[in-house]
Coordinates of N, CA, C and O in Angstrom, one line a residue:
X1 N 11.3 -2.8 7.3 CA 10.1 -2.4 6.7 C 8.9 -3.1 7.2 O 7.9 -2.4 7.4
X2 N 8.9 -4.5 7.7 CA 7.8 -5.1 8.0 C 7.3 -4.3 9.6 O 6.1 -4.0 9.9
X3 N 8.6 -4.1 10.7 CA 8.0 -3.5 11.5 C 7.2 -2.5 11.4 O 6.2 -2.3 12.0
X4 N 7.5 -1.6 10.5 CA 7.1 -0.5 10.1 C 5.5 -0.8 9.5 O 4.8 0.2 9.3
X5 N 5.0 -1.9 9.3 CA 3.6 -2.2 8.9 C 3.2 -1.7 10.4 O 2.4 -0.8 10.4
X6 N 3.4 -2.1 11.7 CA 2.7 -2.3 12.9 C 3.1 -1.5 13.9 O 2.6 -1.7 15.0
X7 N 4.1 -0.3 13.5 CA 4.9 0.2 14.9 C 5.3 1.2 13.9 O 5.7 1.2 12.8
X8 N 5.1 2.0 14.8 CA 6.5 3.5 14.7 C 7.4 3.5 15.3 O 7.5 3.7 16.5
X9 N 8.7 3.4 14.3 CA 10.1 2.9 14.3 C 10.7 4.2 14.9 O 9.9 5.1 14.6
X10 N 11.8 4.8 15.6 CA 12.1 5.4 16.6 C 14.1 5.6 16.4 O 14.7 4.9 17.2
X11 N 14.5 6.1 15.9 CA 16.4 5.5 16.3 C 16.7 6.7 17.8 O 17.0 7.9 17.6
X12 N 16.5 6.3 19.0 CA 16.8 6.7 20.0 C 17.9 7.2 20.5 O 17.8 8.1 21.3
X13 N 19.4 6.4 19.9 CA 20.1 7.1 20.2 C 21.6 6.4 19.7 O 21.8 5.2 20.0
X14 N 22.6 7.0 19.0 CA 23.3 6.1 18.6 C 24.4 4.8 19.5 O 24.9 5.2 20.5
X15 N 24.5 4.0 19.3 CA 25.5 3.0 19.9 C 26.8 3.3 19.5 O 26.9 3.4 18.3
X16 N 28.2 3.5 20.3 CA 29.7 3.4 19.6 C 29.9 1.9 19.3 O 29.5 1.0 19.9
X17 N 30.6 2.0 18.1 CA 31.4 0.8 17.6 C 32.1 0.1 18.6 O 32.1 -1.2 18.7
X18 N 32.6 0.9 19.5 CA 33.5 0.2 20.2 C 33.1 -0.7 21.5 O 33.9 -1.1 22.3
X19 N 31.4 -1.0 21.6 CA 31.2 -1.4 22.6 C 30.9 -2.8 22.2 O 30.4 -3.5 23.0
X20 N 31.2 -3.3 20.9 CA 31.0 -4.5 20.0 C 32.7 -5.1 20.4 O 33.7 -4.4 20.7
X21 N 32.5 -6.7 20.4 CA 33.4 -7.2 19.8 C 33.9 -8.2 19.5 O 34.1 -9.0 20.3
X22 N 34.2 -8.5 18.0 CA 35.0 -7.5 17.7 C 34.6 -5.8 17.2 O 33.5 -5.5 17.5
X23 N 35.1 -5.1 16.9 CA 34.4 -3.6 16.8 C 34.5 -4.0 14.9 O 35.3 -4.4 14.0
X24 N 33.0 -3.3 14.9 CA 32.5 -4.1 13.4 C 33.0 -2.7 12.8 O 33.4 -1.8 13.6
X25 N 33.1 -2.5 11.6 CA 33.4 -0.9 10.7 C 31.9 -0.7 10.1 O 31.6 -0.6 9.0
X26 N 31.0 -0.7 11.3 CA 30.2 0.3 10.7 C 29.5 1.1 11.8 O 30.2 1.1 12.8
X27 N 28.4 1.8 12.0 CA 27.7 2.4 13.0 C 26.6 2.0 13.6 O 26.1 1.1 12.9
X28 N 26.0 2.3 14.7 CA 24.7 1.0 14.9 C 23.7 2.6 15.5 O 24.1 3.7 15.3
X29 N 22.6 2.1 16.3 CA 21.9 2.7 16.6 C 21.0 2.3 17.5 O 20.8 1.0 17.4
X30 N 20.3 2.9 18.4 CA 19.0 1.9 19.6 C 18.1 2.5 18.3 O 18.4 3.3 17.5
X31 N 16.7 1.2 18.7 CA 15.9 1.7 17.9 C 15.0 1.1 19.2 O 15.1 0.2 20.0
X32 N 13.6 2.3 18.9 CA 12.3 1.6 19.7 C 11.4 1.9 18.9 O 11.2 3.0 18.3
X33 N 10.4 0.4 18.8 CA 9.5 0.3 18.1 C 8.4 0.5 19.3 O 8.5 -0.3 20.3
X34 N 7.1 1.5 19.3 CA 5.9 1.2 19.3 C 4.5 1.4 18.6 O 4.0 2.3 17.9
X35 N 4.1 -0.1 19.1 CA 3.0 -0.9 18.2 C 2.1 0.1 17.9 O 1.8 0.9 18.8
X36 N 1.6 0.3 16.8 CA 0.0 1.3 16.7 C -0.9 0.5 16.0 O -2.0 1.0 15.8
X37 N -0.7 -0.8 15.5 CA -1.4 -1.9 14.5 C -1.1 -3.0 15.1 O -0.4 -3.1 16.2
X38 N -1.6 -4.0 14.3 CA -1.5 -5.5 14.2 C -0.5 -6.0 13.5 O -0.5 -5.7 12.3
X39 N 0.0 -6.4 13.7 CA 1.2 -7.6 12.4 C 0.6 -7.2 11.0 O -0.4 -6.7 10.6
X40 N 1.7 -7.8 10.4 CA 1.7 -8.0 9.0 C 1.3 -9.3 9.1 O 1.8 -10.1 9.9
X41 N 0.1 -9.7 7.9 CA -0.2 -10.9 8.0 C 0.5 -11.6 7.1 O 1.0 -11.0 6.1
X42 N 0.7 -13.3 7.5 CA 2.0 -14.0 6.3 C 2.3 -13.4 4.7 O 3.3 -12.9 4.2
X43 N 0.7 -13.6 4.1 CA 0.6 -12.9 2.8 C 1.7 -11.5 2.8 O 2.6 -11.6 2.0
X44 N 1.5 -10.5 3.4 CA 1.7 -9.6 3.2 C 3.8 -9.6 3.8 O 4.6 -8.8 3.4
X45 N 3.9 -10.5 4.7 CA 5.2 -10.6 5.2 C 5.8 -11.3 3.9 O 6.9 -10.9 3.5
X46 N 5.2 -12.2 3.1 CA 6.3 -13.3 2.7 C 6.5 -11.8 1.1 O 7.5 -11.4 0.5
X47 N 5.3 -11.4 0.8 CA 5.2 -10.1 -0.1 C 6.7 -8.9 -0.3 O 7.4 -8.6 -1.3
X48 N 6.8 -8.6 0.8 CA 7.8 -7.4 1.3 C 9.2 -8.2 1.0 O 10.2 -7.6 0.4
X49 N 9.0 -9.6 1.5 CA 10.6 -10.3 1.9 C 10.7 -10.4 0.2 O 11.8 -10.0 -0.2
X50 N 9.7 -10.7 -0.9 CA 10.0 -11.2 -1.8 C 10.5 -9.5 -3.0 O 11.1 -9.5 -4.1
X51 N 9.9 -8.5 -2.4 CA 10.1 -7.3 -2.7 C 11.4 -6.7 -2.5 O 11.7 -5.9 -3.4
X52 N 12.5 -6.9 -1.5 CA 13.5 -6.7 -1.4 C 14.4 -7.5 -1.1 O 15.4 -7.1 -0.4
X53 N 14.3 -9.0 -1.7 CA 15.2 -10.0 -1.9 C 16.3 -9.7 -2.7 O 17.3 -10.2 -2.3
X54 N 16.3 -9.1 -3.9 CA 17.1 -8.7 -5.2 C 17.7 -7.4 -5.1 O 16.8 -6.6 -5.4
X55 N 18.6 -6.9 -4.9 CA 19.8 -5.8 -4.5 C 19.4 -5.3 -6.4 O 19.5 -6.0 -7.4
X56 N 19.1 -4.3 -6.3 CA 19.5 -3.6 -7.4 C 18.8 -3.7 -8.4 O 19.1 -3.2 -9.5
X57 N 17.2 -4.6 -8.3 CA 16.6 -4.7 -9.4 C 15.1 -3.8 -8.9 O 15.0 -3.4 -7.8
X58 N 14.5 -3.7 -9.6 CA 13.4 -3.5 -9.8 C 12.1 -4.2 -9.1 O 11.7 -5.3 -9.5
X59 N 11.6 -3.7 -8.3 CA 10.5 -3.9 -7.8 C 9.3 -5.3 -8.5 O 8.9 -6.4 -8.0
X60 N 9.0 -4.7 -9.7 CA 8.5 -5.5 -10.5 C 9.1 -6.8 -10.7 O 8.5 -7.8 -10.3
X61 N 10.1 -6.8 -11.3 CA 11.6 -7.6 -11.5 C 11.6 -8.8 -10.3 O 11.4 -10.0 -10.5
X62 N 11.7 -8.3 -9.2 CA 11.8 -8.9 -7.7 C 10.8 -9.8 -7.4 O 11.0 -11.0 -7.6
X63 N 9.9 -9.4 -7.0 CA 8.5 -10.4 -6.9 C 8.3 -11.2 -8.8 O 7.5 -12.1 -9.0
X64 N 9.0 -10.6 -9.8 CA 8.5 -12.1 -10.6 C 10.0 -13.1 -10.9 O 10.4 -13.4 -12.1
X65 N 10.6 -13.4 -9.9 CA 11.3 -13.8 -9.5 C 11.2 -14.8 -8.4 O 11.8 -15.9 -8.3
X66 N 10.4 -14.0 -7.6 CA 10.1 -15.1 -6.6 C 9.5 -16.4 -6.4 O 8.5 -16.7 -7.1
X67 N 9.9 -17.5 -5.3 CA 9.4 -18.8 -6.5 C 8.0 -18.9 -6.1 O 7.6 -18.6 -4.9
X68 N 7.2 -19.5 -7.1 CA 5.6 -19.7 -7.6 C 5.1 -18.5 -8.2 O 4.0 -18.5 -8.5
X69 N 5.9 -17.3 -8.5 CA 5.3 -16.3 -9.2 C 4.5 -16.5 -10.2 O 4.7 -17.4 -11.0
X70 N 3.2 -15.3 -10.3 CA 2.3 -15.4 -11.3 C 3.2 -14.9 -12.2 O 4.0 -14.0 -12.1
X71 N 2.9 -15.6 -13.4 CA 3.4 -15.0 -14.7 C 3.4 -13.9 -15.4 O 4.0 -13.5 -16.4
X72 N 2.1 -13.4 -14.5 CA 1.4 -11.9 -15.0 C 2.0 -11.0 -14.0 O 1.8 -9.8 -13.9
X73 N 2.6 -11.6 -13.2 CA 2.9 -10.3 -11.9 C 3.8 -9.2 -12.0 O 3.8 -8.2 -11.2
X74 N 4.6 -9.3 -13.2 CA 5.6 -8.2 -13.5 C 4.5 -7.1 -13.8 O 4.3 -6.1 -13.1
X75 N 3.9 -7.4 -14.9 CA 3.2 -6.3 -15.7 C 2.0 -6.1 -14.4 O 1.7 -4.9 -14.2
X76 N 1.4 -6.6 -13.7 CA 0.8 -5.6 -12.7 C 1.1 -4.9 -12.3 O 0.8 -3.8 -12.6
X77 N 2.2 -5.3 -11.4 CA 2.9 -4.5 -10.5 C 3.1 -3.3 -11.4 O 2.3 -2.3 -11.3
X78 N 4.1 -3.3 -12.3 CA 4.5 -2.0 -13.1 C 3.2 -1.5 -12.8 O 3.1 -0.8 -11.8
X79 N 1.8 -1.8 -13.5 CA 0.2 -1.2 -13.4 C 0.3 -0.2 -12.4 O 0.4 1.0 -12.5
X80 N 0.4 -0.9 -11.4 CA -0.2 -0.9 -9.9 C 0.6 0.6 -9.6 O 0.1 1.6 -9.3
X81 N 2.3 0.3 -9.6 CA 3.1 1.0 -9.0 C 2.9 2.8 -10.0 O 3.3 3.9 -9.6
X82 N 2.4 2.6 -11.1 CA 1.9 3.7 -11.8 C 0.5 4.2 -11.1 O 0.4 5.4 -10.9
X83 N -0.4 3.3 -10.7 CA -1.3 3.8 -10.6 C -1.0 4.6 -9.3 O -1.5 5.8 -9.1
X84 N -0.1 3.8 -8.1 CA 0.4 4.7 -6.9 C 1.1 5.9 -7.1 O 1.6 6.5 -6.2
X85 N 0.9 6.3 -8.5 CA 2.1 7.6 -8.2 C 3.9 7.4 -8.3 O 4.7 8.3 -8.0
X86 N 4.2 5.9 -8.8 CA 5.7 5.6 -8.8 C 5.7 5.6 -10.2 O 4.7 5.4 -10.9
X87 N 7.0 5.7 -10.6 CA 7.6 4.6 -12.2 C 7.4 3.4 -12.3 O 7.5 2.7 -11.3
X88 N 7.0 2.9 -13.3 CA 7.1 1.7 -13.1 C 8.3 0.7 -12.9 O 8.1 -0.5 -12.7
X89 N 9.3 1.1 -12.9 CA 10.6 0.5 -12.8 C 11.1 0.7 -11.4 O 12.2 0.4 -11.1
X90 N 10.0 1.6 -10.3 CA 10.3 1.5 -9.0 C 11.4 0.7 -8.6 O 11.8 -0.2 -9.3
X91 N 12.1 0.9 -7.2 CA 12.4 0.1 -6.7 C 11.6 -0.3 -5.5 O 10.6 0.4 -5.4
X92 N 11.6 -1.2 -4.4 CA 10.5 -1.9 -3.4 C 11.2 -0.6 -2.3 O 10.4 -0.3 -1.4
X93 N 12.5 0.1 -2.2 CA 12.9 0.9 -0.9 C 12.3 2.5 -1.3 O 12.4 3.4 -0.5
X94 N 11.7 2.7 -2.5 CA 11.1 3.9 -2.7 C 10.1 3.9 -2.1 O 10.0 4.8 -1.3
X95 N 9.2 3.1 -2.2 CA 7.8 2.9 -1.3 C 7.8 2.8 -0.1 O 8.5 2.1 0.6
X96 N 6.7 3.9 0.5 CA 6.4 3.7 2.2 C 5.7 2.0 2.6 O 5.0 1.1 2.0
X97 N 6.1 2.1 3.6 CA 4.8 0.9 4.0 C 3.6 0.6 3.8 O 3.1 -0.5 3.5
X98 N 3.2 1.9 3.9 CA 1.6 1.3 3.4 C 1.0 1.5 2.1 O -0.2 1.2 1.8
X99 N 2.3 2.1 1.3 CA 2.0 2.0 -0.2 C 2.5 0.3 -0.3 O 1.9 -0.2 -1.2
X100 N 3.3 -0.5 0.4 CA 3.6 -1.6 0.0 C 2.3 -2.3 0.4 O 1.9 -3.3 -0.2
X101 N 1.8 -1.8 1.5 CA 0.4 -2.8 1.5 C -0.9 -2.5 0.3 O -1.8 -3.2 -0.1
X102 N -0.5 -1.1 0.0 CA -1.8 -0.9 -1.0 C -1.4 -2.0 -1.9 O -2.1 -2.9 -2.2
X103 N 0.0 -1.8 -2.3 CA 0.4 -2.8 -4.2 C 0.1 -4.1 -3.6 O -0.5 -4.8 -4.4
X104 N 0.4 -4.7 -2.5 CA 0.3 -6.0 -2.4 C -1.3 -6.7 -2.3 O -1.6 -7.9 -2.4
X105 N -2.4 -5.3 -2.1 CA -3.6 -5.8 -2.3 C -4.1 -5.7 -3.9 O -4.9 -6.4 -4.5
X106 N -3.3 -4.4 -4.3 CA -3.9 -4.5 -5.8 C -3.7 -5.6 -6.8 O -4.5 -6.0 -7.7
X107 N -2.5 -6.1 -6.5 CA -1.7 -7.1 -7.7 C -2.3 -8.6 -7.1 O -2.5 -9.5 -7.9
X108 N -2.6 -8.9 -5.5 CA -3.2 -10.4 -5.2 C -4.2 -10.2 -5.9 O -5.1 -11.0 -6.1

């Protein structure tokens, strides 16, 4: 997701298992990234990491979890993720990229 702030992500072409080894059970793929932006700045990197740290929870949930969280940040986010057009009970892999950058400026 973070490349995806700075690059158009690409899967070029798939890889066989069997050129791994040991040969892993699952499938892989080439991918090429090119740049059309600038990085993600820390703020907005350490944001994302803390947005899909938590398997199976909630967006909102995730970042007020993360450590130094604002106390108020659950109920923004919910705000925020309504005001983008999501549920509030989103998860962080429903959102495109640059909806992750809109929420991460609305809720700082």
């Amino acid at each position: 997701m973070i490349a995806q702030l700075a690059c158009e992500v690409k899967i070029l072409r798939p890889v066989s298992r069997t050129v791994f080894r040991p040969v892993p059970n699952v499938d892989s793929v080439l991918v090429g990234l090119e740049r059309h932006g600038p990085g993600a700045d820390p703020a907005l990197r350490s944001f994302v990491h803390h947005a899909f740290a938590h398997r199976r929870k909630a967006l909102a949930g995730s970042l007020a979890l993360a450590p130094g969280a604002d106390p108020g940040i659950r109920d923004r986010v919910r705000t925020a993720l309504v005001g983008l057009g999501h549920p509030a009970d989103a998860r962080a892999e429903r959102l495109a990229p640059e909806e992750l950058r809109a929420l991460q400026r609305l809720v700082s």
